[in-house]
Coordinates of C-alpha atoms and ligand atoms in Angstrom, one line a residue:
M14 CA -14.7 -9.5 -7.0
G15 CA -15.7 -8.1 -10.4
K16 CA -19.3 -8.7 -11.4
T17 CA -20.3 -9.6 -14.9
I18 CA -22.0 -6.7 -16.6
S19 CA -25.2 -7.5 -18.4
S20 CA -23.7 -7.9 -21.9
C21 CA -27.0 -7.2 -23.7
L22 CA -27.2 -3.9 -21.9
L23 CA -23.8 -2.7 -23.0
P24 CA -24.4 -2.0 -26.7
A25 CA -27.5 -0.2 -25.7
L26 CA -25.6 2.0 -23.3
I27 CA -22.9 2.8 -25.8
S28 CA -25.3 3.9 -28.5
C29 CA -27.3 5.8 -26.0
F30 CA -24.1 7.5 -25.0
Y31 CA -23.1 8.5 -28.5
L32 CA -26.6 9.8 -29.2
Q33 CA -26.3 12.1 -26.1
L34 CA -23.1 13.8 -27.1
Q35 CA -23.1 16.2 -29.9
F36 CA -20.6 15.8 -32.8
G37 CA -17.3 17.4 -32.0
T38 CA -17.6 16.8 -28.3
A39 CA -14.6 14.8 -27.0
S40 CA -16.0 11.6 -25.6
D41 CA -13.4 11.5 -22.9
T42 CA -14.3 14.9 -21.4
I43 CA -17.1 16.7 -19.6
R44 CA -17.1 20.4 -20.1
A45 CA -18.5 23.3 -18.1
S46 CA -22.0 23.2 -19.6
E47 CA -22.2 19.4 -19.9
S48 CA -23.4 16.6 -17.8
I49 CA -24.0 12.9 -18.1
K50 CA -27.0 11.2 -16.6
D51 CA -27.4 7.6 -15.4
P52 CA -26.7 5.3 -17.3
E53 CA -24.4 7.3 -19.6
F54 CA -20.6 7.3 -19.4
I55 CA -17.5 8.8 -21.0
I56 CA -14.6 6.8 -22.4
S57 CA -10.9 7.6 -22.3
Q58 CA -9.5 8.3 -25.7
G59 CA -7.9 4.9 -26.3
G60 CA -11.0 3.1 -24.8
V61 CA -9.2 1.6 -21.8
F62 CA -11.4 3.1 -19.1
R63 CA -14.8 4.5 -18.8
L64 CA -16.3 6.9 -16.2
G65 CA -20.0 6.6 -15.4
F66 CA -22.8 5.0 -13.5
F67 CA -22.8 1.4 -12.2
S68 CA -24.2 -0.8 -9.5
F69 CA -23.2 -4.1 -7.9
A70 CA -25.2 -7.3 -8.2
N71 CA -28.3 -7.5 -6.0
S72 CA -28.2 -3.9 -5.1
T73 CA -30.1 -0.9 -6.4
N74 CA -27.4 1.5 -5.1
R75 CA -25.9 3.5 -8.0
Y76 CA -22.3 4.8 -8.0
V77 CA -20.3 7.0 -10.3
G78 CA -16.9 5.4 -10.9
I79 CA -14.1 4.5 -13.2
L80 CA -14.2 1.0 -14.7
Y81 CA -12.1 -1.0 -17.2
N82 CA -13.9 -0.6 -20.4
Q83 CA -12.7 -3.3 -22.8
I84 CA -13.3 -6.4 -20.7
P85 CA -16.5 -8.4 -20.0
V86 CA -16.1 -8.4 -16.2
Q87 CA -17.3 -5.3 -14.4
T88 CA -14.0 -4.0 -12.8
V89 CA -14.2 -0.8 -10.7
V90 CA -11.0 1.0 -10.0
W91 CA -12.3 4.2 -8.5
V92 CA -15.6 5.4 -7.0
A93 CA -16.6 9.1 -6.6
N94 CA -19.6 8.8 -4.3
R95 CA -18.2 5.8 -2.4
N96 CA -19.7 6.9 0.9
R97 CA -23.0 8.2 -0.4
A98 CA -24.7 5.9 -2.9
L99 CA -27.4 7.1 -5.3
K100 CA -30.6 5.4 -4.2
D101 CA -32.1 5.3 -7.7
S102 CA -31.1 6.0 -11.3
S103 CA -31.7 9.7 -11.2
G104 CA -28.0 10.5 -10.8
V105 CA -26.2 13.2 -12.7
L106 CA -22.5 13.8 -13.1
T107 CA -21.9 17.4 -14.0
I108 CA -19.6 20.4 -13.8
S109 CA -21.4 22.6 -11.3
D110 CA -21.8 26.3 -11.3
D111 CA -18.7 26.7 -9.1
G112 CA -16.6 24.7 -11.6
N113 CA -16.4 21.5 -9.5
L114 CA -17.3 18.1 -10.8
V115 CA -20.2 16.9 -8.8
V116 CA -22.5 13.9 -8.4
S117 CA -26.0 14.8 -7.6
N118 CA -29.3 13.0 -7.3
G119 CA -32.8 13.7 -8.7
K120 CA -33.5 16.2 -5.9
A121 CA -30.3 18.1 -6.9
E122 CA -28.6 17.1 -3.6
I123 CA -24.9 17.0 -4.1
L124 CA -23.6 13.6 -2.9
W125 CA -20.0 14.1 -4.0
S126 CA -17.8 16.9 -5.2
T127 CA -14.2 17.4 -6.3
N128 CA -14.5 20.2 -3.7
V129 CA -11.8 22.5 -5.1
T130 CA -11.9 26.2 -4.2
N131 CA -11.3 29.2 -6.4
L132 CA -12.1 27.6 -9.8
V133 CA -12.8 29.5 -12.9
P134 CA -16.4 28.2 -13.3
N135 CA -17.0 28.1 -17.0
A136 CA -13.5 27.0 -17.9
T137 CA -13.2 23.7 -16.0
T138 CA -13.1 20.4 -17.8
A139 CA -13.0 16.9 -16.5
Q140 CA -11.1 14.5 -18.7
L141 CA -10.7 10.7 -18.3
L142 CA -7.2 9.6 -19.4
D143 CA -6.2 6.2 -20.7
S144 CA -4.2 5.7 -17.5
G145 CA -7.5 5.7 -15.5
N146 CA -6.8 9.2 -14.1
L147 CA -9.7 11.6 -14.1
V148 CA -8.3 15.1 -14.3
L149 CA -10.0 18.4 -13.6
N150 CA -8.3 21.4 -15.1
N151 CA -8.9 24.9 -16.4
G152 CA -9.3 23.9 -20.0
D153 CA -5.6 24.0 -20.8
N154 CA -5.8 20.3 -21.7
G155 CA -2.2 19.8 -20.6
G156 CA -3.0 18.3 -17.3
S157 CA 0.2 19.9 -16.0
S158 CA -1.7 22.4 -14.0
S159 CA -4.5 20.1 -13.0
L160 CA -6.7 21.4 -10.2
W161 CA -7.7 17.9 -9.0
E162 CA -6.9 14.3 -10.1
S163 CA -8.5 11.1 -9.1
F164 CA -5.0 9.7 -8.8
Q165 CA -4.5 12.0 -5.9
H166 CA -7.7 10.7 -4.3
P167 CA -7.5 7.0 -4.9
S168 CA -10.1 4.4 -4.0
N169 CA -8.8 0.9 -3.3
A170 CA -7.0 0.4 -6.6
F171 CA -3.3 1.3 -7.2
L172 CA -3.0 1.8 -11.0
Q173 CA 0.1 2.2 -13.2
T174 CA 1.7 5.7 -12.9
M175 CA -0.3 6.5 -9.8
K176 CA 2.0 7.9 -7.0
I177 CA 1.2 6.5 -3.6
G178 CA 3.1 8.4 -0.8
V179 CA 3.7 11.5 1.1
D180 CA 4.5 15.0 0.0
V181 CA 6.3 16.1 3.1
K182 CA 6.2 19.7 2.1
T183 CA 2.4 19.9 2.0
G184 CA 1.9 16.9 4.3
R185 CA -0.5 15.5 1.8
K186 CA -0.9 11.8 2.0
V187 CA -2.0 9.9 -1.1
H188 CA -3.1 6.4 0.0
T189 CA -5.4 3.7 -1.1
R190 CA -8.3 2.8 1.2
S191 CA -10.0 -0.6 1.3
W192 CA -13.7 -1.0 0.6
K193 CA -16.0 -2.1 3.4
G194 CA -16.9 -5.3 1.6
P195 CA -16.6 -6.9 -1.9
D196 CA -19.7 -5.1 -3.1
D197 CA -19.6 -2.1 -0.7
P198 CA -17.1 0.6 -1.8
S199 CA -17.6 2.8 1.2
D200 CA -14.5 3.5 3.4
G201 CA -13.1 0.3 4.9
N202 CA -10.6 0.0 7.8
F203 CA -7.4 -0.5 5.8
T204 CA -5.1 2.0 4.2
D205 CA -1.9 1.4 2.2
C206 CA 0.7 4.2 2.0
L207 CA 4.4 4.7 1.5
E208 CA 5.9 6.0 4.7
P209 CA 9.2 7.8 4.6
F210 CA 10.6 6.6 8.0
N211 CA 14.4 6.6 7.7
I212 CA 14.2 4.2 4.8
P213 CA 10.9 4.3 2.9
E214 CA 8.6 1.3 3.1
G215 CA 5.0 0.4 2.3
V216 CA 2.7 0.2 5.3
I217 CA -0.8 -1.2 5.5
R218 CA -2.7 0.2 8.5
N219 CA -5.9 -1.2 10.1
N220 CA -7.8 1.7 11.8
N221 CA -4.5 3.6 11.8
Q222 CA -2.5 0.8 13.6
I223 CA 0.3 -0.8 11.6
Y224 CA -1.0 -4.0 10.2
F225 CA 1.6 -5.0 7.7
R226 CA 5.0 -3.7 6.6
T227 CA 6.7 -4.3 3.3
G228 CA 10.1 -3.9 4.9
P229 CA 12.5 -1.2 3.7
W230 CA 12.9 -0.4 0.0
N231 CA 16.5 -1.3 -1.0
G232 CA 16.5 0.4 -4.4
H233 CA 15.1 -2.6 -6.2
F234 CA 12.4 -4.2 -4.0
Y235 CA 10.9 -4.2 -0.6
I236 CA 13.0 -6.6 1.4
G237 CA 10.0 -8.0 3.3
L238 CA 7.5 -8.4 0.4
I239 CA 7.0 -11.9 -1.0
E240 CA 8.4 -12.5 -4.4
M241 CA 9.1 -8.9 -4.9
N242 CA 12.6 -9.5 -6.0
T243 CA 11.7 -11.5 -9.0
V244 CA 8.4 -10.2 -10.4
Y245 CA 8.5 -6.5 -9.6
L246 CA 11.9 -5.5 -10.8
D247 CA 10.4 -4.7 -14.1
G248 CA 8.4 -1.6 -13.4
F249 CA 8.0 -0.9 -9.7
Y250 CA 10.0 1.8 -8.0
V251 CA 10.2 4.1 -5.1
V252 CA 11.2 7.7 -5.3
A253 CA 12.6 9.2 -2.1
D254 CA 13.4 12.8 -3.0
D255 CA 15.1 14.3 0.0
E256 CA 15.5 17.7 -1.8
G257 CA 11.8 18.0 -2.5
K258 CA 10.9 16.1 0.6
S259 CA 8.5 13.9 -1.3
Y260 CA 8.3 10.2 -1.2
Y261 CA 6.2 7.9 -3.4
E262 CA 6.0 4.5 -4.9
T263 CA 4.8 4.0 -8.4
Y264 CA 5.0 1.4 -11.2
E265 CA 4.8 1.3 -14.9
Y266 CA 5.3 -1.9 -16.9
S267 CA 7.0 -1.8 -20.3
N268 CA 4.4 -4.3 -21.7
K269 CA 1.5 -1.9 -22.4
S270 CA -0.9 -4.7 -23.6
M271 CA -0.8 -6.3 -20.2
L272 CA -3.8 -5.4 -18.0
I273 CA -2.5 -5.4 -14.4
Y274 CA -3.2 -3.4 -11.3
Y275 CA -3.0 -3.7 -7.5
E276 CA -5.8 -3.5 -5.0
L277 CA -6.1 -3.3 -1.3
D278 CA -9.0 -5.6 -0.7
Y279 CA -11.6 -5.3 2.0
E280 CA -9.7 -7.7 4.2
G281 CA -6.5 -5.7 4.1
R282 CA -4.7 -7.9 1.6
F283 CA -2.6 -6.4 -1.1
V284 CA -3.6 -8.2 -4.3
E285 CA -2.1 -8.2 -7.7
R286 CA -4.8 -8.5 -10.4
K287 CA -3.7 -9.5 -13.9
W288 CA -6.2 -10.0 -16.7
D289 CA -6.2 -13.4 -18.4
A290 CA -7.7 -13.0 -21.8
G291 CA -7.9 -16.7 -22.3
K292 CA -9.9 -17.3 -19.1
G293 CA -11.8 -14.1 -19.5
D294 CA -11.2 -13.2 -15.9
W295 CA -8.8 -11.6 -13.5
I296 CA -6.1 -13.7 -11.9
N297 CA -5.6 -12.7 -8.3
R298 CA -2.3 -13.1 -6.6
Y299 CA -2.0 -12.4 -2.8
L300 CA 1.4 -10.9 -2.1
I301 CA 1.2 -10.7 1.6
L302 CA -0.5 -12.0 4.7
Q303 CA 0.1 -15.6 3.9
N304 CA 0.2 -16.7 7.5
D305 CA -0.4 -15.4 11.0
C306 CA 3.3 -14.3 11.3
D307 CA 2.9 -11.8 8.5
F308 CA 0.8 -9.6 10.8
Y309 CA 2.8 -6.8 12.3
G310 CA 3.6 -7.3 16.0
K311 CA 1.9 -10.7 16.3
C312 CA 4.3 -11.8 18.9
G313 CA 5.1 -8.4 20.3
A314 CA 8.5 -6.9 21.0
F315 CA 11.3 -9.5 21.0
G316 CA 8.9 -12.3 20.3
I317 CA 9.7 -14.6 17.5
C318 CA 7.0 -15.8 15.2
D319 CA 7.2 -19.2 13.5
P320 CA 4.1 -20.3 11.6
K321 CA 5.2 -23.9 11.6
K322 CA 5.3 -24.1 15.4
Q323 CA 2.5 -24.4 18.0
P324 CA 2.2 -22.0 19.5
I325 CA 3.5 -19.7 16.8
C326 CA 5.2 -17.3 19.3
R327 CA 8.1 -17.6 21.6
C328 CA 10.5 -15.2 23.2
S329 CA 14.0 -14.6 21.9
K330 CA 16.8 -16.1 23.9
G331 CA 17.4 -14.1 27.1
F332 CA 13.8 -12.8 27.1
K333 CA 10.6 -13.8 28.9
P334 CA 6.9 -13.0 28.3
R335 CA 6.0 -9.6 29.6
N336 CA 2.6 -10.9 30.7
A337 CA 2.7 -14.6 31.3
E338 CA -1.0 -15.0 31.7
E339 CA -1.9 -13.3 28.4
W340 CA 0.9 -15.1 26.7
R341 CA -0.5 -18.5 27.8
R342 CA -3.9 -17.5 26.4
G343 CA -2.4 -16.8 23.0
N344 CA -2.4 -13.0 23.2
W345 CA 1.2 -12.3 22.5
S346 CA 0.9 -8.6 21.7
S347 CA 2.7 -7.5 24.9
G348 CA 5.8 -9.3 23.8
C349 CA 8.8 -10.2 25.9
F350 CA 11.2 -8.4 28.2
R351 CA 14.9 -8.8 28.7
T352 CA 15.6 -11.0 31.8
T353 CA 19.1 -9.5 32.3
P354 CA 19.6 -5.8 31.7
L355 CA 21.9 -4.8 28.9
Q356 CA 25.5 -4.4 30.1
C357 CA 26.9 -1.6 28.1
Q358 CA 30.6 -2.4 28.5
R359 CA 31.3 -1.5 24.9
D360 CA 31.0 2.2 25.6
N361 CA 33.3 2.0 28.6
N362 CA 36.0 0.9 26.2
N363 CA 35.8 4.4 25.0
G364 CA 36.3 4.0 21.3
S365 CA 38.4 0.9 21.4
G366 CA 35.6 -0.9 19.5
G367 CA 34.7 -3.1 22.4
A368 CA 37.9 -5.1 22.2
G369 CA 37.5 -8.3 24.1
Q370 CA 33.8 -8.3 23.5
S371 CA 33.8 -8.2 19.7
D372 CA 34.3 -11.9 19.3
D373 CA 31.5 -12.9 21.6
G374 CA 29.3 -12.8 18.6
F375 CA 25.8 -11.9 17.8
L376 CA 22.8 -14.2 17.8
K377 CA 22.1 -15.4 14.4
L378 CA 18.5 -15.4 13.4
K379 CA 17.6 -16.8 10.0
T380 CA 14.9 -15.5 7.6
M381 CA 13.7 -12.7 9.8
K382 CA 12.0 -9.7 8.4
A383 CA 13.9 -6.5 9.0
P384 CA 12.4 -4.9 12.1
A385 CA 10.6 -1.6 11.8
F386 CA 12.2 1.8 12.0
P387 CA 15.8 1.2 11.3
D388 CA 18.4 3.9 11.3
R389 CA 20.7 3.7 8.3
S390 CA 24.3 4.3 7.4
S391 CA 25.8 3.9 4.0
I392 CA 28.9 2.3 5.4
I393 CA 29.8 -1.0 3.7
N394 CA 29.2 -4.5 5.0
G395 CA 31.5 -5.7 7.7
E396 CA 31.6 -2.4 9.5
C397 CA 28.0 -2.6 10.5
K398 CA 28.9 -4.7 13.5
D399 CA 31.7 -2.4 14.7
Q400 CA 29.4 0.6 14.3
C401 CA 26.7 -1.1 16.4
M402 CA 29.2 -2.2 19.0
K403 CA 30.4 1.4 19.5
N404 CA 26.9 2.6 20.2
C405 CA 25.3 1.7 23.5
S406 CA 21.7 2.2 22.3
C407 CA 22.2 -0.1 19.2
V408 CA 20.6 -3.4 19.9
A409 CA 20.7 -4.8 16.4
Y410 CA 22.1 -4.3 13.0
A411 CA 21.6 -5.7 9.5
Y412 CA 23.1 -5.3 6.1
D413 CA 21.5 -5.0 2.7
A414 CA 23.6 -4.3 -0.4
G415 CA 21.1 -1.8 -1.6
I416 CA 20.7 0.1 1.7
G417 CA 23.9 -0.3 3.6
C418 CA 23.9 -0.8 7.3
M419 CA 20.7 -0.7 9.3
F420 CA 20.7 -0.2 13.0
W421 CA 18.0 -0.6 15.6
S422 CA 17.5 0.6 19.1
G423 CA 14.8 0.0 21.7
D424 CA 12.2 -2.7 21.4
L425 CA 12.4 -4.9 18.3
I426 CA 9.4 -6.5 16.6
L427 CA 10.9 -9.7 15.1
M428 CA 8.8 -11.3 12.5
S429 CA 8.2 -14.0 9.9
R430 CA 10.6 -16.6 11.0
N431 CA 10.7 -19.6 8.7
S432 CA 8.2 -18.1 6.3
P433 CA 8.9 -20.2 3.2
L434 CA 8.7 -17.2 1.0
A435 CA 10.9 -15.0 3.2
E436 CA 13.6 -17.7 3.0
S437 CA 13.5 -17.4 -0.7
I438 CA 14.1 -13.7 -0.6
F439 CA 16.9 -13.3 1.9
T440 CA 18.7 -14.8 4.8
F441 CA 19.0 -13.1 8.0
V442 CA 21.9 -13.8 10.2
C443 CA 21.9 -12.4 13.7
H444 CA 24.3 -12.7 16.6
L445 CA 23.6 -12.1 20.3
R446 CA 26.5 -10.7 22.3
N447 CA 26.8 -12.6 25.5
W448 CA 23.1 -13.2 25.3
I449 CA 22.6 -10.1 27.3
Q450 CA 24.2 -7.3 25.4
G451 CA 21.6 -7.1 22.6
L452 CA 20.9 -8.5 19.3
G453 CA 22.8 -7.9 16.2
L454 CA 21.3 -8.7 12.9
L455 CA 23.2 -9.2 9.7
L456 CA 21.2 -9.3 6.6
L457 CA 22.7 -11.2 3.7
Q458 CA 21.1 -11.0 0.4
Q459 CA 21.4 -14.1 -1.6
Ligands
NAG2 C1 -27.3 -12.3 -5.8 O1 -28.5 -13.0 -5.8 C2 -28.4 -14.3 -6.4 C3 -29.8 -14.9 -6.4 O2 -30.5 -14.7 -5.2 C4 -27.4 -15.1 -5.6 O3 -27.2 -16.4 -6.2 C5 -26.0 -14.4 -5.6 O4 -25.1 -15.1 -4.8 C6 -26.2 -13.0 -5.1 N1 -24.9 -12.3 -5.3 C7 -24.4 -11.5 -4.3 C8 -23.1 -10.9 -4.6 O5 -24.9 -11.4 -3.2
NAG3 C1 -15.8 19.9 0.9 O1 -14.8 20.3 1.8 C2 -15.3 20.8 3.0 C3 -14.1 21.4 3.9 O2 -12.9 20.8 3.5 C4 -16.0 19.7 3.8 O3 -16.5 20.1 5.0 C5 -17.1 19.2 2.9 O4 -17.7 18.0 3.5 C6 -16.6 18.8 1.5 N1 -17.7 18.5 0.7 C7 -17.8 17.4 -0.1 C8 -19.0 17.2 -0.9 O5 -16.9 16.6 -0.2
NAG4 C1 -17.6 32.9 -18.3 O1 -19.0 33.2 -18.6 C2 -19.3 34.5 -18.5 C3 -20.7 34.7 -18.7 O2 -21.2 33.9 -19.6 C4 -18.4 35.3 -19.5 O3 -18.7 36.7 -19.4 C5 -17.0 35.0 -19.2 O4 -16.2 35.6 -20.2 C6 -16.7 33.5 -19.2 N1 -15.3 33.3 -18.8 C7 -14.5 32.5 -19.4 C8 -13.1 32.3 -18.9 O5 -14.9 31.8 -20.4
NAG5 C1 -13.6 -2.2 11.0 O1 -13.3 -1.8 12.3 C2 -14.4 -1.7 13.1 C3 -14.0 -1.1 14.4 O2 -12.8 -1.6 14.9 C4 -15.0 -3.1 13.3 O3 -16.1 -3.1 14.1 C5 -15.3 -3.7 11.9 O4 -15.7 -5.1 12.0 C6 -14.1 -3.7 11.0 N1 -14.5 -4.1 9.7 C7 -13.8 -4.9 8.9 C8 -14.3 -5.3 7.6 O5 -12.7 -5.5 9.3
NAG6 C1 2.5 -8.6 -23.0 O1 1.4 -8.9 -22.3 C2 0.4 -9.7 -23.1 C3 -0.8 -9.8 -22.3 O2 -0.6 -10.3 -21.0 C4 1.1 -11.0 -23.4 O3 0.2 -11.8 -24.2 C5 2.4 -10.7 -24.2 O4 3.0 -12.0 -24.4 C6 3.3 -9.8 -23.4 N1 4.4 -9.4 -24.2 C7 5.7 -9.5 -23.8 C8 6.7 -9.1 -24.7 O5 6.0 -10.0 -22.7
NAG7 C1 -4.2 -8.6 24.1 O1 -3.5 -7.9 25.1 C2 -3.4 -6.5 24.9 C3 -2.5 -5.9 25.9 O2 -2.8 -6.3 27.2 C4 -4.8 -5.9 25.0 O3 -4.8 -4.5 24.8 C5 -5.7 -6.6 23.9 O4 -7.0 -6.2 24.0 C6 -5.6 -8.1 24.1 N1 -6.3 -8.7 22.9 C7 -7.2 -9.6 23.0 C8 -7.8 -10.1 21.7 O5 -7.5 -10.1 24.1
NAG8 C1 36.5 8.4 27.2 O1 37.3 9.3 26.6 C2 37.1 10.6 26.8 C3 38.0 11.5 25.9 O2 38.9 10.7 25.3 C4 37.3 10.9 28.3 O3 37.0 12.3 28.6 C5 36.4 10.0 29.1 O4 36.7 10.2 30.5 C6 36.6 8.6 28.7 N1 35.6 7.8 29.4 C7 35.9 6.6 30.0 C8 34.8 6.0 30.7 O5 37.0 6.2 30.0
NAG9 C1 23.4 5.2 18.3 O1 22.4 4.4 17.7 C2 21.1 5.0 17.8 C3 20.1 4.0 17.3 O2 20.5 3.4 16.1 C4 21.1 6.3 16.9 O3 19.9 6.9 16.9 C5 22.2 7.2 17.4 O4 22.3 8.3 16.5 C6 23.5 6.5 17.4 N1 24.5 7.4 18.0 C7 25.7 7.6 17.5 C8 26.6 8.5 18.2 O5 26.0 7.1 16.4

């Protein structure tokens, strides 16, 4: 994805840059009266990132963005004017009269702005930090009272210490958005965000439709994300602050010399990118969407997806395709319906816990991904089943040590059966009561 920067150009740019800035001017900051012109840039204090003008191979379009600074491969992690490219090299990045950081062209047209209101015009500074965060503030240098941060307006890259999520109080969503193509940073169709639900989880949407779910966060990892349990324990975590009503995922690795970040690529794949100094290139690791069954709702409600079978979708036991014709054509999105209605005898037992029914068992389904939108209860394992039995609308349950009991009602999207990677993460056990009374899922962590 990265394009090699013309290496003979680089020293020229750097000297050009140093000539432009007067002595005493911090090279990581643009102040009120200052601007940089294509092809200049500023560099974060420790030299990790630079902010400035760039273009992609075979294109004359110019962009202002944040790039890794110390590696020979052009690697863009944020783009200001992603939807309005500069058509020539007349671009200027400046603090405008109203105090905003703006990108404008040779005709003084503003192509992009931080667009903050009520600024103190001659006090604003824009500083690029070694984290890759570009921070606009009122000259207090602390960053604590920042007016605008690129980390709150991400492009397609999820960098260390960035907080992806939802502030429920303000309703502000911070999500990454894919590019349109490998060399086109304009808004793509995919977004990645942390969604609170009842149990927070990461969700990739394609044109606002759920496309991929990580499964619930269990305190250590997302139970539906490949290899998450081994690799990510180090620095990745989710904060679900019920008091403050804010939810976010973030990560920070203890090994500071490791260059690593995540990207939502233009095809909606969540990619881990790790710099390999020996190879002199990024090593990409695709963490999700390994097979058709990873797509959310591939087989519809109560359909079971198995990538090793042809066709990959079938209905759960006791269910039939809702639309047989579509189903035959390989459009499984309408899912399956229950052939015999639920008989809710357990409620009639009126608190006796469904005695007489309880041993009928639940259908056991192995290596399933936890269905979307569970309710949760912190009660301990073993009681999940009883709890589910007592509640007529409960059609399934599962257990995870980090979460407690999870319960589901309504239509279930069952996914990723026999995914080799899912198997290595957890085993799903699921019982069906009398085949007609509903599904019960019991998640056992290995
Ligand atoms: C750029 O052009 C060269 C030569 O025409 C071609 O080999 C290369 O694949 C092109 N790169 C991109 C990204 O289109
Ligand atoms: C600034 O914000 C206003 C209103 O929110 C919006 O209409 C306008 O397009 C924005 N301008 C830029 C340059 O982003
Ligand atoms: C901003 O500039 C005006 C005019 O140059 C000056 O009077 C004012 O004191 C400045 N304000 C700050 C906060 O520097
Ligand atoms: C994005 O969505 C639009 C509308 O559904 C579609 O035409 C386009 O091909 C999609 N682009 C990508 C890269 O998937
Ligand atoms: C930290 O990361 C660097 C670069 O990937 C690696 O060479 C080094 O061995 C790592 N150090 C530790 C303690 O893992
Ligand atoms: C599959 O079926 C659904 C529901 O009937 C319909 O909305 C969708 O367009 C179909 N998709 C394709 C690819 O035919
Ligand atoms: C269940 O118990 C409640 C109170 O104990 C009683 O009012 C109700 O009639 C009972 N329902 C059935 C179906 O037995
Ligand atoms: C029954 O289960 C549903 C679905 O999990 C849940 O929304 C509801 O609160 C439960 N009712 C009781 C009384 O526990």
